Amino acid sequence: MGRRQAVAWTAGRRRADGDEADDVRQRVGIAAVVVLVVAAVAGLVAYGLGVFDGDDEPAAPDLVDSPATTDPVPTAVPAFCDGMAALDAAVAQAPDDPAVFPAFVTDTLTPTVATVRGAVPDQIAPEVERLLTAVEASAAGDDSGFDDPAYAAAQGEVYPYVAAACGYPQLDVTAVDHAFEGVPAQVGPGRTVVILHNESKAGEYHEMALVKLLPEATLPLADFLALPDEAATALIDPTSFGLGVYAPPGEVGASVVELTPGRWVYACFVPGGTTQAGVEGTGPPHAAEGMSGELMVG
């Protein structure tokens, strides 16, 4: 979507010799970050990620059916709910190949944006329009809208509304330095609004990358992360590549995510010291500091 490279939000692949690989992940659209977990596996090994042995008690669940509010929220029309979910899914897996990207915009992105725009409820229309405008500008090569604080503010208004009006569970996750808080051990399947609150005291960007493991991936998380890239890729459900949310410091990021039954892994691969948009920090990925975990869906 515009060909923005997400070096500011993701560590990408770091080889054992410390060099960065050429491929980095693309940040686009309302979901805002396209995250390929396997691309960071070698990085986690290179930086000596500590084991995740599952002994720690999971954080208290913060999964609710709607945002806490006393104001009645009308039920949104199905076209709006389906459109928001489809838009987030599309931008999460937008093609990197410039040869096929224009067709993706014409055949998938533009019609989906039109669907959302045509069905958005009046109560949230200005905020949704800000998101859609940023997506369209990105598709044309201008990603500056994503760095506007008003964009993050709009997400903070739109996605709780989507959860309430569309009847989707809302998973509120807090990113701190360097851990996730509020992630339950298990959630139900289906569309879920994931909202990431970045409360970094160091003023760092954070993300929550999500990937689903195939049923045959029964090994512990630490062992999975230690696998070579090719072996790890073979254990990941390809439909889950690119899912996740990011948030600037002090802001929120959000996305509608389709959670299917199974075992999911989440992590933050933003390099340590990333405190400015477009400027990648020089530290190890936050996952190397323990910012990772597992989520069972079912």
Short mmCIF file of N, CA, C and O in Angstrom, two decimals, residues 8-10 27 33 62 152-153 155-156 171-182 194-208 245-254 268-277 286 291:
data_model
loop_
_atom_site.label_atom_id
_atom_site.label_comp_id
_atom_site.label_asym_id
_atom_site.label_seq_id
_atom_site.Cartn_x
_atom_site.Cartn_y
_atom_site.Cartn_z
N ALA A 8 10.67 1.28 11.03
CA ALA A 8 10.49 2.00 12.29
C ALA A 8 9.71 1.18 13.30
O ALA A 8 9.79 1.41 14.49
N TRP A 9 8.94 0.18 12.84
CA TRP A 9 8.06 -0.55 13.74
C TRP A 9 8.50 -2.00 13.93
O TRP A 9 7.98 -2.67 14.81
N THR A 10 9.37 -2.48 13.11
CA THR A 10 9.73 -3.89 13.19
C THR A 10 11.23 -4.09 13.08
O THR A 10 11.92 -3.37 12.39
N ARG A 27 4.17 -1.69 6.31
CA ARG A 27 3.11 -1.20 7.19
C ARG A 27 2.05 -0.52 6.34
O ARG A 27 2.34 0.37 5.58
N VAL A 33 0.07 -2.46 10.46
CA VAL A 33 1.39 -3.10 10.40
C VAL A 33 1.26 -4.48 9.85
O VAL A 33 0.42 -5.24 10.27
N ASP A 62 -8.75 -9.39 29.88
CA ASP A 62 -9.40 -8.10 29.67
C ASP A 62 -10.19 -8.17 28.38
O ASP A 62 -10.08 -7.32 27.52
N ALA A 152 -4.10 8.02 14.98
CA ALA A 152 -4.18 7.16 16.16
C ALA A 152 -5.41 7.50 16.99
O ALA A 152 -6.09 6.61 17.51
N ALA A 153 -5.70 8.78 17.11
CA ALA A 153 -6.88 9.20 17.86
C ALA A 153 -8.15 8.67 17.22
O ALA A 153 -9.09 8.23 17.92
N GLN A 155 -8.40 5.92 15.41
CA GLN A 155 -8.48 4.50 15.72
C GLN A 155 -9.07 4.27 17.11
O GLN A 155 -9.86 3.34 17.31
N GLY A 156 -8.65 5.10 18.06
CA GLY A 156 -9.14 4.95 19.42
C GLY A 156 -10.62 5.19 19.55
O GLY A 156 -11.25 4.74 20.52
N LEU A 171 -10.53 -7.06 22.83
CA LEU A 171 -9.36 -7.48 23.59
C LEU A 171 -8.45 -6.28 23.78
O LEU A 171 -7.82 -5.80 22.83
N ASP A 172 -8.40 -5.76 24.99
CA ASP A 172 -7.55 -4.61 25.29
C ASP A 172 -6.22 -5.10 25.85
O ASP A 172 -6.17 -5.77 26.88
N VAL A 173 -5.15 -4.76 25.15
CA VAL A 173 -3.80 -5.16 25.52
C VAL A 173 -2.97 -3.91 25.80
O VAL A 173 -3.04 -2.94 25.04
N THR A 174 -2.20 -3.95 26.87
CA THR A 174 -1.32 -2.84 27.20
C THR A 174 0.12 -3.24 26.94
O THR A 174 0.58 -4.30 27.38
N ALA A 175 0.84 -2.41 26.18
CA ALA A 175 2.26 -2.64 25.92
C ALA A 175 3.07 -1.73 26.82
O ALA A 175 2.90 -0.51 26.81
N VAL A 176 3.95 -2.35 27.61
CA VAL A 176 4.86 -1.60 28.47
C VAL A 176 6.29 -2.01 28.11
O VAL A 176 6.52 -2.81 27.21
N ASP A 177 7.25 -1.46 28.81
CA ASP A 177 8.66 -1.79 28.53
C ASP A 177 9.13 -2.88 29.50
O ASP A 177 9.43 -2.58 30.65
N HIS A 178 9.27 -4.13 29.10
CA HIS A 178 8.99 -4.70 27.78
C HIS A 178 8.13 -5.93 28.00
O HIS A 178 8.65 -7.03 28.17
N ALA A 179 6.83 -5.73 27.99
CA ALA A 179 5.91 -6.83 28.25
C ALA A 179 4.53 -6.45 27.73
O ALA A 179 4.24 -5.27 27.47
N PHE A 180 3.69 -7.47 27.55
CA PHE A 180 2.29 -7.27 27.24
C PHE A 180 1.49 -7.53 28.51
O PHE A 180 1.74 -8.51 29.22
N GLU A 181 0.52 -6.70 28.77
CA GLU A 181 -0.35 -6.88 29.92
C GLU A 181 -1.80 -6.97 29.45
O GLU A 181 -2.18 -6.34 28.48
N GLY A 182 -2.58 -7.80 30.15
CA GLY A 182 -3.99 -7.91 29.84
C GLY A 182 -4.35 -8.95 28.82
O GLY A 182 -5.50 -9.01 28.37
N VAL A 194 -8.89 -6.11 18.45
CA VAL A 194 -7.69 -6.05 19.29
C VAL A 194 -7.24 -4.60 19.36
O VAL A 194 -6.99 -3.97 18.34
N ILE A 195 -7.15 -4.08 20.58
CA ILE A 195 -6.72 -2.70 20.80
C ILE A 195 -5.45 -2.72 21.63
O ILE A 195 -5.43 -3.26 22.73
N LEU A 196 -4.39 -2.13 21.09
CA LEU A 196 -3.10 -2.08 21.76
C LEU A 196 -2.88 -0.68 22.32
O LEU A 196 -2.83 0.30 21.58
N HIS A 197 -2.75 -0.61 23.64
CA HIS A 197 -2.48 0.65 24.32
C HIS A 197 -0.99 0.72 24.64
O HIS A 197 -0.49 -0.09 25.42
N ASN A 198 -0.29 1.65 24.03
CA ASN A 198 1.15 1.77 24.25
C ASN A 198 1.41 2.70 25.42
O ASN A 198 1.27 3.92 25.32
N GLU A 199 1.84 2.13 26.54
CA GLU A 199 2.13 2.91 27.75
C GLU A 199 3.62 2.87 28.06
O GLU A 199 4.03 2.82 29.22
N SER A 200 4.44 2.87 27.03
CA SER A 200 5.89 2.87 27.20
C SER A 200 6.35 4.11 27.95
O SER A 200 6.11 5.23 27.53
N LYS A 201 7.04 3.91 29.06
CA LYS A 201 7.60 5.03 29.81
C LYS A 201 8.85 5.57 29.12
O LYS A 201 9.28 6.70 29.38
N ALA A 202 9.46 4.75 28.26
CA ALA A 202 10.65 5.17 27.53
C ALA A 202 10.31 5.87 26.22
O ALA A 202 11.20 6.26 25.46
N GLY A 203 9.03 6.01 25.94
CA GLY A 203 8.61 6.66 24.71
C GLY A 203 8.89 5.84 23.46
O GLY A 203 9.15 6.41 22.39
N GLU A 204 8.81 4.50 23.57
CA GLU A 204 9.12 3.63 22.44
C GLU A 204 7.85 3.13 21.75
O GLU A 204 6.80 2.96 22.37
N TYR A 205 7.99 2.89 20.45
CA TYR A 205 6.91 2.27 19.69
C TYR A 205 6.82 0.79 20.06
O TYR A 205 7.83 0.16 20.39
N HIS A 206 5.59 0.26 20.01
CA HIS A 206 5.38 -1.16 20.27
C HIS A 206 4.40 -1.72 19.25
O HIS A 206 3.59 -0.99 18.67
N GLU A 207 4.47 -3.02 19.05
CA GLU A 207 3.52 -3.72 18.19
C GLU A 207 3.15 -5.04 18.85
O GLU A 207 3.83 -5.53 19.75
N MET A 208 2.03 -5.58 18.41
CA MET A 208 1.64 -6.93 18.82
C MET A 208 1.43 -7.73 17.54
O MET A 208 0.41 -7.65 16.88
N VAL A 245 -1.12 -5.39 15.35
CA VAL A 245 -1.39 -3.96 15.53
C VAL A 245 -0.13 -3.30 16.06
O VAL A 245 0.72 -3.94 16.68
N TYR A 246 0.02 -2.00 15.79
CA TYR A 246 1.13 -1.25 16.35
C TYR A 246 0.56 0.01 16.97
O TYR A 246 -0.57 0.45 16.67
N ALA A 247 1.35 0.62 17.85
CA ALA A 247 0.91 1.85 18.47
C ALA A 247 2.10 2.75 18.78
O ALA A 247 3.09 2.28 19.34
N PRO A 248 2.02 4.03 18.43
CA PRO A 248 3.04 4.99 18.83
C PRO A 248 3.01 5.15 20.35
O PRO A 248 2.02 4.82 21.00
N PRO A 249 4.08 5.66 20.95
CA PRO A 249 4.08 5.86 22.39
C PRO A 249 2.97 6.79 22.84
O PRO A 249 2.73 7.85 22.25
N GLY A 250 2.24 6.34 23.87
CA GLY A 250 1.15 7.14 24.41
C GLY A 250 -0.12 7.08 23.60
O GLY A 250 -1.10 7.75 23.95
N GLU A 251 -0.16 6.27 22.54
CA GLU A 251 -1.32 6.19 21.66
C GLU A 251 -1.86 4.76 21.64
O GLU A 251 -1.38 3.88 22.34
N VAL A 252 -2.87 4.56 20.79
CA VAL A 252 -3.44 3.23 20.63
C VAL A 252 -3.38 2.82 19.16
O VAL A 252 -3.33 3.67 18.27
N GLY A 253 -3.38 1.53 18.93
CA GLY A 253 -3.53 0.96 17.60
C GLY A 253 -4.57 -0.14 17.69
O GLY A 253 -4.78 -0.71 18.76
N ALA A 254 -5.25 -0.43 16.59
CA ALA A 254 -6.34 -1.40 16.67
C ALA A 254 -6.58 -2.06 15.33
O ALA A 254 -6.20 -1.54 14.28
N CYS A 268 6.50 -8.60 20.07
CA CYS A 268 6.84 -7.28 19.57
C CYS A 268 8.26 -7.34 19.02
O CYS A 268 9.20 -7.66 19.75
N PHE A 269 8.42 -7.04 17.74
CA PHE A 269 9.72 -7.08 17.09
C PHE A 269 10.28 -5.68 16.79
O PHE A 269 11.22 -5.53 16.02
N VAL A 270 9.71 -4.67 17.41
CA VAL A 270 10.25 -3.32 17.24
C VAL A 270 11.64 -3.28 17.89
O VAL A 270 11.82 -3.73 19.02
N PRO A 271 12.63 -2.74 17.20
CA PRO A 271 13.97 -2.65 17.80
C PRO A 271 13.98 -1.69 19.00
O PRO A 271 13.31 -0.66 18.99
N GLY A 272 14.74 -2.05 20.02
CA GLY A 272 14.87 -1.19 21.18
C GLY A 272 15.40 0.18 20.78
O GLY A 272 16.25 0.32 19.91
N GLY A 273 14.86 1.21 21.42
CA GLY A 273 15.29 2.56 21.13
C GLY A 273 14.53 3.24 20.02
O GLY A 273 14.89 4.36 19.63
N THR A 274 13.47 2.60 19.51
CA THR A 274 12.67 3.22 18.45
C THR A 274 11.69 4.19 19.09
O THR A 274 10.66 3.80 19.63
N THR A 275 12.03 5.47 19.05
CA THR A 275 11.21 6.50 19.67
C THR A 275 10.72 7.55 18.69
O THR A 275 9.99 8.46 19.08
N GLN A 276 11.12 7.43 17.43
CA GLN A 276 10.70 8.39 16.41
C GLN A 276 10.14 7.66 15.19
O GLN A 276 10.67 6.62 14.80
N ALA A 277 9.12 8.22 14.59
CA ALA A 277 8.55 7.65 13.38
C ALA A 277 9.60 7.67 12.27
O ALA A 277 10.22 8.69 12.02
N HIS A 286 12.22 -5.99 20.94
CA HIS A 286 11.61 -6.05 22.26
C HIS A 286 11.29 -7.49 22.67
O HIS A 286 11.25 -7.80 23.86
N MET A 291 9.13 -9.78 25.43
CA MET A 291 7.84 -9.28 24.96
C MET A 291 7.25 -10.24 23.94
O MET A 291 7.21 -9.99 22.73
#
